[in-house]
Amino acid sequence: METRDLVRIALFAAVIGALGLLPKFDLPFTAGVPITAQSLGVMLAGIFLGPRRGALAVLLFLFIVALGMPLLAGGRGGLGPFFAPSAGFLIGFVPGAFVAGLVMERLQKLPLIPAAIIAAILGGIVTVYAFGIPVLAAVAKMDIGSAALASMVFVPGDLLKAVVAGLVTEAVFRAAPQAFAGR
């Protein structure tokens, strides 16, 4: 791995952390899973860095959080969030970035904005929820259907983040095409 790759991985870990500075929103019926902007950073990490480097950026971010840095939305850090109802969503960030990067690579023939939106939806929403919902059910002692239903409140915001990811991707590609791993 080149120095440039390491810098980009660290940069996207920092972007995900910076998105944690935006306020989180807690809803009473989501069993402690907050609405945050950090999944946008996960989407962008996969889209910009590709599957492997995107997943590494998220792993770096989660490692720093586990060490105690309060980089999760609401100033959370340490090991506690990895045992909370939102733990599956955090864990799902890693495969989510990987899938977003993989989908982005596979959709080379599509225009950039739709490719990035599809990558963000499949990686940053579908994949992350596939990890988040079962862990939410287990930790919050809910049945899987109730956990899935409670998680649906996040879908509109996550779809909006996917559109933002598409628009940011297009804008950055126009300004600095060399910023992308796979295009």
PDB file of C-alpha atoms in Angstrom:
ATOM      1  CA  MET A   1       0.000   0.000   0.000  1.00  0.00           C
ATOM      2  CA  GLU A   2       1.342   3.411  -0.974  1.00  0.00           C
ATOM      3  CA  THR A   3       1.648   6.440   1.276  1.00  0.00           C
ATOM      4  CA  ARG A   4      -1.077   8.136  -0.764  1.00  0.00           C
ATOM      5  CA  ASP A   5      -3.467   5.278   0.052  1.00  0.00           C
ATOM      6  CA  LEU A   6      -2.703   5.564   3.766  1.00  0.00           C
ATOM      7  CA  VAL A   7      -3.306   9.308   3.686  1.00  0.00           C
ATOM      8  CA  ARG A   8      -6.641   8.854   1.904  1.00  0.00           C
ATOM      9  CA  ILE A   9      -7.704   6.160   4.383  1.00  0.00           C
ATOM     10  CA  ALA A  10      -6.842   8.467   7.293  1.00  0.00           C
ATOM     11  CA  LEU A  11      -8.598  11.379   5.589  1.00  0.00           C
ATOM     12  CA  PHE A  12     -11.848   9.461   5.215  1.00  0.00           C
ATOM     13  CA  ALA A  13     -11.636   8.195   8.806  1.00  0.00           C
ATOM     14  CA  ALA A  14     -11.378  11.878   9.765  1.00  0.00           C
ATOM     15  CA  VAL A  15     -14.349  12.778   7.535  1.00  0.00           C
ATOM     16  CA  ILE A  16     -16.482  10.143   9.261  1.00  0.00           C
ATOM     17  CA  GLY A  17     -15.342  11.518  12.617  1.00  0.00           C
ATOM     18  CA  ALA A  18     -16.073  15.104  11.561  1.00  0.00           C
ATOM     19  CA  LEU A  19     -19.606  14.101  10.549  1.00  0.00           C
ATOM     20  CA  GLY A  20     -20.006  12.970  14.159  1.00  0.00           C
ATOM     21  CA  LEU A  21     -19.774  16.621  15.192  1.00  0.00           C
ATOM     22  CA  LEU A  22     -23.198  17.185  13.693  1.00  0.00           C
ATOM     23  CA  PRO A  23     -25.883  16.685  16.320  1.00  0.00           C
ATOM     24  CA  LYS A  24     -27.505  13.280  16.648  1.00  0.00           C
ATOM     25  CA  PHE A  25     -31.237  12.841  16.952  1.00  0.00           C
ATOM     26  CA  ASP A  26     -32.655  10.292  19.359  1.00  0.00           C
ATOM     27  CA  LEU A  27     -36.150   8.994  18.751  1.00  0.00           C
ATOM     28  CA  PRO A  28     -37.959   7.178  21.572  1.00  0.00           C
ATOM     29  CA  PHE A  29     -39.076   4.216  19.443  1.00  0.00           C
ATOM     30  CA  THR A  30     -35.651   3.316  17.987  1.00  0.00           C
ATOM     31  CA  ALA A  31     -34.366   1.672  21.178  1.00  0.00           C
ATOM     32  CA  GLY A  32     -31.337   3.955  21.488  1.00  0.00           C
ATOM     33  CA  VAL A  33     -30.195   3.980  17.845  1.00  0.00           C
ATOM     34  CA  PRO A  34     -29.633   7.645  16.926  1.00  0.00           C
ATOM     35  CA  ILE A  35     -30.009   9.374  13.575  1.00  0.00           C
ATOM     36  CA  THR A  36     -26.549  10.634  12.574  1.00  0.00           C
ATOM     37  CA  ALA A  37     -24.717  11.947   9.515  1.00  0.00           C
ATOM     38  CA  GLN A  38     -21.863   9.456   9.868  1.00  0.00           C
ATOM     39  CA  SER A  39     -23.344   6.898   7.506  1.00  0.00           C
ATOM     40  CA  LEU A  40     -22.841   9.499   4.753  1.00  0.00           C
ATOM     41  CA  GLY A  41     -19.104   9.313   5.462  1.00  0.00           C
ATOM     42  CA  VAL A  42     -19.242   5.529   5.222  1.00  0.00           C
ATOM     43  CA  MET A  43     -20.988   5.770   1.843  1.00  0.00           C
ATOM     44  CA  LEU A  44     -18.444   8.274   0.566  1.00  0.00           C
ATOM     45  CA  ALA A  45     -15.473   6.250   1.843  1.00  0.00           C
ATOM     46  CA  GLY A  46     -16.542   3.255  -0.230  1.00  0.00           C
ATOM     47  CA  ILE A  47     -17.448   5.319  -3.284  1.00  0.00           C
ATOM     48  CA  PHE A  48     -14.213   7.338  -3.303  1.00  0.00           C
ATOM     49  CA  LEU A  49     -11.689   4.801  -2.022  1.00  0.00           C
ATOM     50  CA  GLY A  50     -13.033   1.540  -3.383  1.00  0.00           C
ATOM     51  CA  PRO A  51     -13.975  -1.548  -1.397  1.00  0.00           C
ATOM     52  CA  ARG A  52     -10.757  -2.398   0.420  1.00  0.00           C
ATOM     53  CA  ARG A  53      -9.507   1.084   1.255  1.00  0.00           C
ATOM     54  CA  GLY A  54     -13.039   2.275   2.090  1.00  0.00           C
ATOM     55  CA  ALA A  55     -13.466  -0.575   4.580  1.00  0.00           C
ATOM     56  CA  LEU A  56     -10.020   0.173   6.024  1.00  0.00           C
ATOM     57  CA  ALA A  57     -10.983   3.829   6.546  1.00  0.00           C
ATOM     58  CA  VAL A  58     -14.049   2.742   8.501  1.00  0.00           C
ATOM     59  CA  LEU A  59     -12.030   0.201  10.493  1.00  0.00           C
ATOM     60  CA  LEU A  60      -9.536   2.928  11.399  1.00  0.00           C
ATOM     61  CA  PHE A  61     -12.369   5.196  12.491  1.00  0.00           C
ATOM     62  CA  LEU A  62     -13.968   2.460  14.634  1.00  0.00           C
ATOM     63  CA  PHE A  63     -10.588   1.556  16.147  1.00  0.00           C
ATOM     64  CA  ILE A  64     -10.037   5.164  17.207  1.00  0.00           C
ATOM     65  CA  VAL A  65     -13.552   5.270  18.664  1.00  0.00           C
ATOM     66  CA  ALA A  66     -12.914   2.017  20.565  1.00  0.00           C
ATOM     67  CA  LEU A  67      -9.752   3.560  22.019  1.00  0.00           C
ATOM     68  CA  GLY A  68     -11.959   6.214  23.590  1.00  0.00           C
ATOM     69  CA  MET A  69     -12.023   9.120  21.163  1.00  0.00           C
ATOM     70  CA  PRO A  70     -15.512  10.663  21.363  1.00  0.00           C
ATOM     71  CA  LEU A  71     -16.025  10.770  17.594  1.00  0.00           C
ATOM     72  CA  LEU A  72     -19.443   9.175  17.359  1.00  0.00           C
ATOM     73  CA  ALA A  73     -22.383  11.552  17.090  1.00  0.00           C
ATOM     74  CA  GLY A  74     -23.216  12.983  20.482  1.00  0.00           C
ATOM     75  CA  GLY A  75     -19.605  12.731  21.661  1.00  0.00           C
ATOM     76  CA  ARG A  76     -19.651   8.994  22.281  1.00  0.00           C
ATOM     77  CA  GLY A  77     -16.538   6.868  22.257  1.00  0.00           C
ATOM     78  CA  GLY A  78     -14.913   3.912  23.988  1.00  0.00           C
ATOM     79  CA  LEU A  79     -16.182   0.351  24.005  1.00  0.00           C
ATOM     80  CA  GLY A  80     -19.695   1.173  25.261  1.00  0.00           C
ATOM     81  CA  PRO A  81     -21.195   1.936  21.830  1.00  0.00           C
ATOM     82  CA  PHE A  82     -20.075  -1.505  20.630  1.00  0.00           C
ATOM     83  CA  PHE A  83     -22.425  -3.097  23.169  1.00  0.00           C
ATOM     84  CA  ALA A  84     -25.353  -0.711  22.678  1.00  0.00           C
ATOM     85  CA  PRO A  85     -28.422  -1.266  20.472  1.00  0.00           C
ATOM     86  CA  SER A  86     -26.647   0.628  17.667  1.00  0.00           C
ATOM     87  CA  ALA A  87     -23.605  -1.713  17.722  1.00  0.00           C
ATOM     88  CA  GLY A  88     -24.720  -3.683  14.663  1.00  0.00           C
ATOM     89  CA  PHE A  89     -25.009  -0.508  12.638  1.00  0.00           C
ATOM     90  CA  LEU A  90     -21.466   0.489  13.661  1.00  0.00           C
ATOM     91  CA  ILE A  91     -20.144  -2.956  12.766  1.00  0.00           C
ATOM     92  CA  GLY A  92     -22.137  -2.812   9.515  1.00  0.00           C
ATOM     93  CA  PHE A  93     -20.256   0.347   8.535  1.00  0.00           C
ATOM     94  CA  VAL A  94     -17.227  -1.779   7.541  1.00  0.00           C
ATOM     95  CA  PRO A  95     -18.975  -4.137   5.097  1.00  0.00           C
ATOM     96  CA  GLY A  96     -21.175  -1.197   4.079  1.00  0.00           C
ATOM     97  CA  ALA A  97     -18.172   0.784   2.836  1.00  0.00           C
ATOM     98  CA  PHE A  98     -16.795  -2.360   1.185  1.00  0.00           C
ATOM     99  CA  VAL A  99     -20.053  -3.031  -0.677  1.00  0.00           C
ATOM    100  CA  ALA A 100     -20.440   0.631  -1.686  1.00  0.00           C
ATOM    101  CA  GLY A 101     -16.933   0.533  -3.162  1.00  0.00           C
ATOM    102  CA  LEU A 102     -17.531  -2.790  -4.898  1.00  0.00           C
ATOM    103  CA  VAL A 103     -20.819  -1.627  -6.427  1.00  0.00           C
ATOM    104  CA  MET A 104     -19.203   1.629  -7.552  1.00  0.00           C
ATOM    105  CA  GLU A 105     -16.467  -0.343  -9.312  1.00  0.00           C
ATOM    106  CA  ARG A 106     -19.035  -2.591 -11.013  1.00  0.00           C
ATOM    107  CA  LEU A 107     -21.165   0.316 -12.249  1.00  0.00           C
ATOM    108  CA  GLN A 108     -18.420   1.959 -14.313  1.00  0.00           C
ATOM    109  CA  LYS A 109     -20.664   2.226 -17.359  1.00  0.00           C
ATOM    110  CA  LEU A 110     -23.421   4.132 -15.562  1.00  0.00           C
ATOM    111  CA  PRO A 111     -23.287   7.914 -15.230  1.00  0.00           C
ATOM    112  CA  LEU A 112     -21.556   8.950 -12.004  1.00  0.00           C
ATOM    113  CA  ILE A 113     -24.512  10.248  -9.975  1.00  0.00           C
ATOM    114  CA  PRO A 114     -26.783   7.195 -10.436  1.00  0.00           C
ATOM    115  CA  ALA A 115     -23.836   4.839  -9.888  1.00  0.00           C
ATOM    116  CA  ALA A 116     -22.911   6.602  -6.635  1.00  0.00           C
ATOM    117  CA  ILE A 117     -26.526   6.661  -5.413  1.00  0.00           C
ATOM    118  CA  ILE A 118     -26.969   2.942  -6.117  1.00  0.00           C
ATOM    119  CA  ALA A 119     -23.629   2.183  -4.426  1.00  0.00           C
ATOM    120  CA  ALA A 120     -24.632   4.277  -1.403  1.00  0.00           C
ATOM    121  CA  ILE A 121     -28.018   2.558  -1.124  1.00  0.00           C
ATOM    122  CA  LEU A 122     -26.678  -0.991  -1.456  1.00  0.00           C
ATOM    123  CA  GLY A 123     -23.642  -0.423   0.756  1.00  0.00           C
ATOM    124  CA  GLY A 124     -24.606   2.345   3.138  1.00  0.00           C
ATOM    125  CA  ILE A 125     -28.208   1.310   3.697  1.00  0.00           C
ATOM    126  CA  VAL A 126     -28.969  -2.304   2.745  1.00  0.00           C
ATOM    127  CA  THR A 127     -25.677  -3.753   4.005  1.00  0.00           C
ATOM    128  CA  VAL A 128     -25.508  -1.634   7.153  1.00  0.00           C
ATOM    129  CA  TYR A 129     -29.129  -2.492   8.039  1.00  0.00           C
ATOM    130  CA  ALA A 130     -28.423  -6.198   7.424  1.00  0.00           C
ATOM    131  CA  PHE A 131     -25.992  -6.012  10.353  1.00  0.00           C
ATOM    132  CA  GLY A 132     -27.792  -3.381  12.414  1.00  0.00           C
ATOM    133  CA  ILE A 133     -31.294  -4.819  12.597  1.00  0.00           C
ATOM    134  CA  PRO A 134     -30.387  -8.270  14.011  1.00  0.00           C
ATOM    135  CA  VAL A 135     -28.072  -6.756  16.636  1.00  0.00           C
ATOM    136  CA  LEU A 136     -30.708  -4.162  17.554  1.00  0.00           C
ATOM    137  CA  ALA A 137     -33.216  -6.998  18.001  1.00  0.00           C
ATOM    138  CA  ALA A 138     -30.827  -8.997  20.192  1.00  0.00           C
ATOM    139  CA  VAL A 139     -29.575  -6.132  22.376  1.00  0.00           C
ATOM    140  CA  ALA A 140     -32.956  -4.425  22.764  1.00  0.00           C
ATOM    141  CA  LYS A 141     -34.704  -7.788  23.252  1.00  0.00           C
ATOM    142  CA  MET A 142     -37.079  -7.187  20.353  1.00  0.00           C
ATOM    143  CA  ASP A 143     -38.248  -9.587  17.720  1.00  0.00           C
ATOM    144  CA  ILE A 144     -36.595  -9.100  14.336  1.00  0.00           C
ATOM    145  CA  GLY A 145     -39.788  -7.727  12.781  1.00  0.00           C
ATOM    146  CA  SER A 146     -40.138  -5.037  15.446  1.00  0.00           C
ATOM    147  CA  ALA A 147     -36.469  -4.126  15.081  1.00  0.00           C
ATOM    148  CA  ALA A 148     -36.863  -3.882  11.299  1.00  0.00           C
ATOM    149  CA  LEU A 149     -39.989  -1.766  11.674  1.00  0.00           C
ATOM    150  CA  ALA A 150     -38.271   0.546  14.182  1.00  0.00           C
ATOM    151  CA  SER A 151     -35.335   0.896  11.782  1.00  0.00           C
ATOM    152  CA  MET A 152     -37.562   2.022   8.912  1.00  0.00           C
ATOM    153  CA  VAL A 153     -37.685   5.489  10.449  1.00  0.00           C
ATOM    154  CA  PHE A 154     -34.063   5.894   9.294  1.00  0.00           C
ATOM    155  CA  VAL A 155     -34.709   5.020   5.637  1.00  0.00           C
ATOM    156  CA  PRO A 156     -35.892   8.449   4.369  1.00  0.00           C
ATOM    157  CA  GLY A 157     -32.869  10.203   5.870  1.00  0.00           C
ATOM    158  CA  ASP A 158     -30.519   7.521   4.594  1.00  0.00           C
ATOM    159  CA  LEU A 159     -31.989   7.812   1.104  1.00  0.00           C
ATOM    160  CA  LEU A 160     -31.381  11.555   1.299  1.00  0.00           C
ATOM    161  CA  LYS A 161     -27.766  10.841   2.335  1.00  0.00           C
ATOM    162  CA  ALA A 162     -27.422   8.524  -0.684  1.00  0.00           C
ATOM    163  CA  VAL A 163     -28.550  11.352  -2.980  1.00  0.00           C
ATOM    164  CA  VAL A 164     -26.126  13.737  -1.263  1.00  0.00           C
ATOM    165  CA  ALA A 165     -23.375  11.138  -1.755  1.00  0.00           C
ATOM    166  CA  GLY A 166     -24.207  11.061  -5.476  1.00  0.00           C
ATOM    167  CA  LEU A 167     -24.123  14.831  -5.773  1.00  0.00           C
ATOM    168  CA  VAL A 168     -20.892  15.165  -3.774  1.00  0.00           C
ATOM    169  CA  THR A 169     -19.327  12.428  -5.881  1.00  0.00           C
ATOM    170  CA  GLU A 170     -20.179  14.238  -9.107  1.00  0.00           C
ATOM    171  CA  ALA A 171     -18.928  17.595  -7.780  1.00  0.00           C
ATOM    172  CA  VAL A 172     -15.628  16.160  -6.542  1.00  0.00           C
ATOM    173  CA  PHE A 173     -15.126  14.140  -9.726  1.00  0.00           C
ATOM    174  CA  ARG A 174     -15.521  17.288 -11.831  1.00  0.00           C
ATOM    175  CA  ALA A 175     -13.057  19.196  -9.630  1.00  0.00           C
ATOM    176  CA  ALA A 176     -10.522  16.403  -8.959  1.00  0.00           C
ATOM    177  CA  PRO A 177     -11.016  13.182 -10.922  1.00  0.00           C
ATOM    178  CA  GLN A 178      -7.793  11.810  -9.460  1.00  0.00           C
ATOM    179  CA  ALA A 179      -9.597  11.602  -6.080  1.00  0.00           C
ATOM    180  CA  PHE A 180     -11.304   8.374  -7.115  1.00  0.00           C
ATOM    181  CA  ALA A 181      -9.833   4.915  -6.800  1.00  0.00           C
ATOM    182  CA  GLY A 182     -11.831   3.231  -9.527  1.00  0.00           C
ATOM    183  CA  ARG A 183     -12.823   5.778 -12.179  1.00  0.00           C
TER     184      ARG A 183
END
